[in-house]
Amino acid sequence: MRINKYIASCGICSRRRADELVKSGAVTVNGVIVTDFADIAENDTVTVNGEIIGLQKTKYYLALNKPEGYITSVGDDRGRPAVTDLVSDLNARIFPVGRLDFNTSGLLLMTNDGDFANLIAHPSTHVPKVYRVTVRPGVTEEQLTRLAVGVEIDGRMTAPASVRVLEQQPGRVVLEFVLHEGRNRQIRNMCEAVGLEVARLKRTAIGAVKLGMLPQGRFRDLT
């Protein structure tokens, strides 16, 4: 098995994050640091950041309602609460699929199945993600069109998106965004590019999985 797939299958992280760990020198095989993606044998001893890892037999698939004020990570050297703290009762290594910003709430998938995480998070699969976004002060048709067609962020255009008005009040508008890509702080940067301030941001669906009435900080099992 390829080393990055093995790390992901052990529930350490997604395969993409495993690639980064290997390149950074954080992985050893039989005591030797590896920085390429060679295959490993069944009886090889693999460590990540000095900790021996192994395959997990039970696969977990969770839908978590992430509150604001949590980082989407397996830990934080600055002591901030992480989403893994919310699933710590499970006797397994669980990691988040993709990311939600520190100040963004809503649906986050969590698993220990690296292949599943790679399938959901990879841009080539175009899994739609739905967000409820409260912006200020108001929104024009021109701004809605620009958001839907695409705006330039860091020298690259965003992919076409679906954007519609859900609620409109003086000084406040609630929008629904449907995205098929997941760039860092994408919605906040898109809104800033057209002159809108994001007051609140929540993800409500990933593909066919909906947040529903799941309380903040709680999770449910997925089939």
CSV table of C-alpha atoms in Angstrom, one decimal, residues 64-197:
chain,number,residue,atom,x,y,z
A,64,LEU,CA,-21.0,17.2,13.2
A,65,ASN,CA,-22.6,20.6,13.8
A,66,LYS,CA,-19.4,22.6,14.3
A,67,PRO,CA,-19.9,25.7,16.6
A,68,GLU,CA,-18.0,28.9,16.0
A,69,GLY,CA,-14.7,29.1,17.9
A,70,TYR,CA,-13.4,25.7,17.0
A,71,ILE,CA,-10.6,25.0,14.6
A,72,THR,CA,-11.0,22.3,12.0
A,73,SER,CA,-8.0,20.2,12.9
A,74,VAL,CA,-6.9,17.3,15.0
A,75,GLY,CA,-5.2,19.6,17.5
A,76,ASP,CA,-3.7,23.1,17.9
A,77,ASP,CA,-0.4,24.2,19.3
A,78,ARG,CA,-2.0,27.5,20.4
A,79,GLY,CA,-4.4,25.7,22.7
A,80,ARG,CA,-7.6,26.6,20.8
A,81,PRO,CA,-10.5,24.1,21.0
A,82,ALA,CA,-10.5,21.7,18.0
A,83,VAL,CA,-13.4,19.8,16.4
A,84,THR,CA,-11.8,16.5,17.5
A,85,ASP,CA,-12.5,17.5,21.1
A,86,LEU,CA,-16.2,17.1,20.2
A,87,VAL,CA,-15.8,13.5,19.2
A,88,SER,CA,-13.3,12.5,21.9
A,89,ASP,CA,-15.6,9.9,23.4
A,90,LEU,CA,-15.2,7.7,20.4
A,91,ASN,CA,-12.4,5.1,20.8
A,92,ALA,CA,-11.0,5.8,17.4
A,93,ARG,CA,-8.9,8.4,15.5
A,94,ILE,CA,-11.4,10.7,13.8
A,95,PHE,CA,-10.4,13.6,11.5
A,96,PRO,CA,-12.4,16.2,9.7
A,97,VAL,CA,-13.1,16.1,6.0
A,98,GLY,CA,-12.2,19.4,4.5
A,99,ARG,CA,-12.3,22.6,6.6
A,100,LEU,CA,-14.6,25.2,8.1
A,101,ASP,CA,-13.1,28.5,9.3
A,102,PHE,CA,-12.7,29.3,13.0
A,103,ASN,CA,-15.7,31.7,12.9
A,104,THR,CA,-17.9,29.5,10.6
A,105,SER,CA,-20.4,27.0,12.0
A,106,GLY,CA,-22.4,24.2,10.5
A,107,LEU,CA,-22.0,20.8,8.9
A,108,LEU,CA,-18.7,19.1,9.0
A,109,LEU,CA,-18.1,15.5,8.0
A,110,MET,CA,-15.7,13.5,10.1
A,111,THR,CA,-14.3,10.0,9.5
A,112,ASN,CA,-11.3,7.7,9.9
A,113,ASP,CA,-11.7,6.5,6.3
A,114,GLY,CA,-9.1,8.3,4.2
A,115,ASP,CA,-10.4,7.1,0.9
A,116,PHE,CA,-13.9,8.5,1.7
A,117,ALA,CA,-12.3,11.8,2.9
A,118,ASN,CA,-10.3,12.1,-0.3
A,119,LEU,CA,-13.4,11.4,-2.5
A,120,ILE,CA,-15.5,14.0,-0.7
A,121,ALA,CA,-12.9,16.7,-0.5
A,122,HIS,CA,-11.2,16.4,-3.9
A,123,PRO,CA,-12.2,19.2,-6.3
A,124,SER,CA,-12.6,16.8,-9.2
A,125,THR,CA,-15.6,15.1,-7.6
A,126,HIS,CA,-17.6,18.4,-7.5
A,127,VAL,CA,-19.6,17.5,-4.4
A,128,PRO,CA,-21.9,20.5,-3.8
A,129,LYS,CA,-21.7,22.3,-0.5
A,130,VAL,CA,-24.5,24.6,0.7
A,131,TYR,CA,-24.1,27.7,2.9
A,132,ARG,CA,-26.4,30.1,4.6
A,133,VAL,CA,-24.7,33.5,4.6
A,134,THR,CA,-25.9,36.7,6.3
A,135,VAL,CA,-24.4,39.8,4.7
A,136,ARG,CA,-24.5,43.5,5.3
A,137,PRO,CA,-25.7,46.1,4.3
A,138,GLY,CA,-27.8,44.9,1.3
A,139,VAL,CA,-27.2,43.2,-2.0
A,140,THR,CA,-27.8,44.3,-5.6
A,141,GLU,CA,-28.5,42.2,-8.7
A,142,GLU,CA,-25.1,43.1,-10.0
A,143,GLN,CA,-23.4,41.8,-6.9
A,144,LEU,CA,-25.4,38.5,-7.1
A,145,THR,CA,-24.4,38.1,-10.7
A,146,ARG,CA,-20.7,38.6,-10.0
A,147,LEU,CA,-20.8,36.1,-7.1
A,148,ALA,CA,-22.5,33.5,-9.3
A,149,VAL,CA,-20.3,34.0,-12.4
A,150,GLY,CA,-17.1,34.2,-10.4
A,151,VAL,CA,-14.8,36.7,-8.9
A,152,GLU,CA,-11.0,36.9,-8.8
A,153,ILE,CA,-9.3,35.8,-5.6
A,154,ASP,CA,-5.5,35.7,-5.3
A,155,GLY,CA,-5.2,35.9,-9.1
A,156,ARG,CA,-7.6,33.1,-9.9
A,157,MET,CA,-11.3,33.2,-10.7
A,158,THR,CA,-13.7,31.3,-8.5
A,159,ALA,CA,-15.8,28.6,-10.2
A,160,PRO,CA,-19.4,29.4,-11.1
A,161,ALA,CA,-21.8,29.1,-8.1
A,162,SER,CA,-25.4,29.3,-7.3
A,163,VAL,CA,-26.4,32.3,-5.2
A,164,ARG,CA,-29.9,33.4,-4.2
A,165,VAL,CA,-31.6,35.6,-1.7
A,166,LEU,CA,-33.4,33.8,1.2
A,167,GLU,CA,-34.4,36.8,3.4
A,168,GLN,CA,-34.0,40.5,3.0
A,169,GLN,CA,-34.4,43.2,5.7
A,170,PRO,CA,-33.1,46.7,6.0
A,171,GLY,CA,-29.3,46.5,6.4
A,172,ARG,CA,-29.3,42.7,6.3
A,173,VAL,CA,-29.7,40.0,3.7
A,174,VAL,CA,-29.5,36.2,4.0
A,175,LEU,CA,-28.1,34.4,1.0
A,176,GLU,CA,-27.8,30.8,0.0
A,177,PHE,CA,-24.5,29.8,-1.7
A,178,VAL,CA,-24.0,26.5,-3.4
A,179,LEU,CA,-20.3,25.9,-4.2
A,180,HIS,CA,-18.5,23.0,-5.9
A,181,GLU,CA,-15.0,24.0,-4.8
A,182,GLY,CA,-13.6,24.7,-1.3
A,183,ARG,CA,-10.9,27.3,-1.4
A,184,ASN,CA,-9.7,28.9,1.9
A,185,ARG,CA,-12.2,31.4,3.3
A,186,GLN,CA,-13.8,31.4,-0.1
A,187,ILE,CA,-17.2,32.8,0.6
A,188,ARG,CA,-15.8,35.5,2.9
A,189,ASN,CA,-13.3,36.5,0.2
A,190,MET,CA,-16.0,36.4,-2.5
A,191,CYS,CA,-18.3,38.7,-0.6
A,192,GLU,CA,-15.4,41.1,0.2
A,193,ALA,CA,-14.6,41.2,-3.4
A,194,VAL,CA,-18.0,42.6,-4.3
A,195,GLY,CA,-18.3,44.9,-1.3
A,196,LEU,CA,-20.3,42.8,1.1
A,197,GLU,CA,-19.6,42.2,4.8
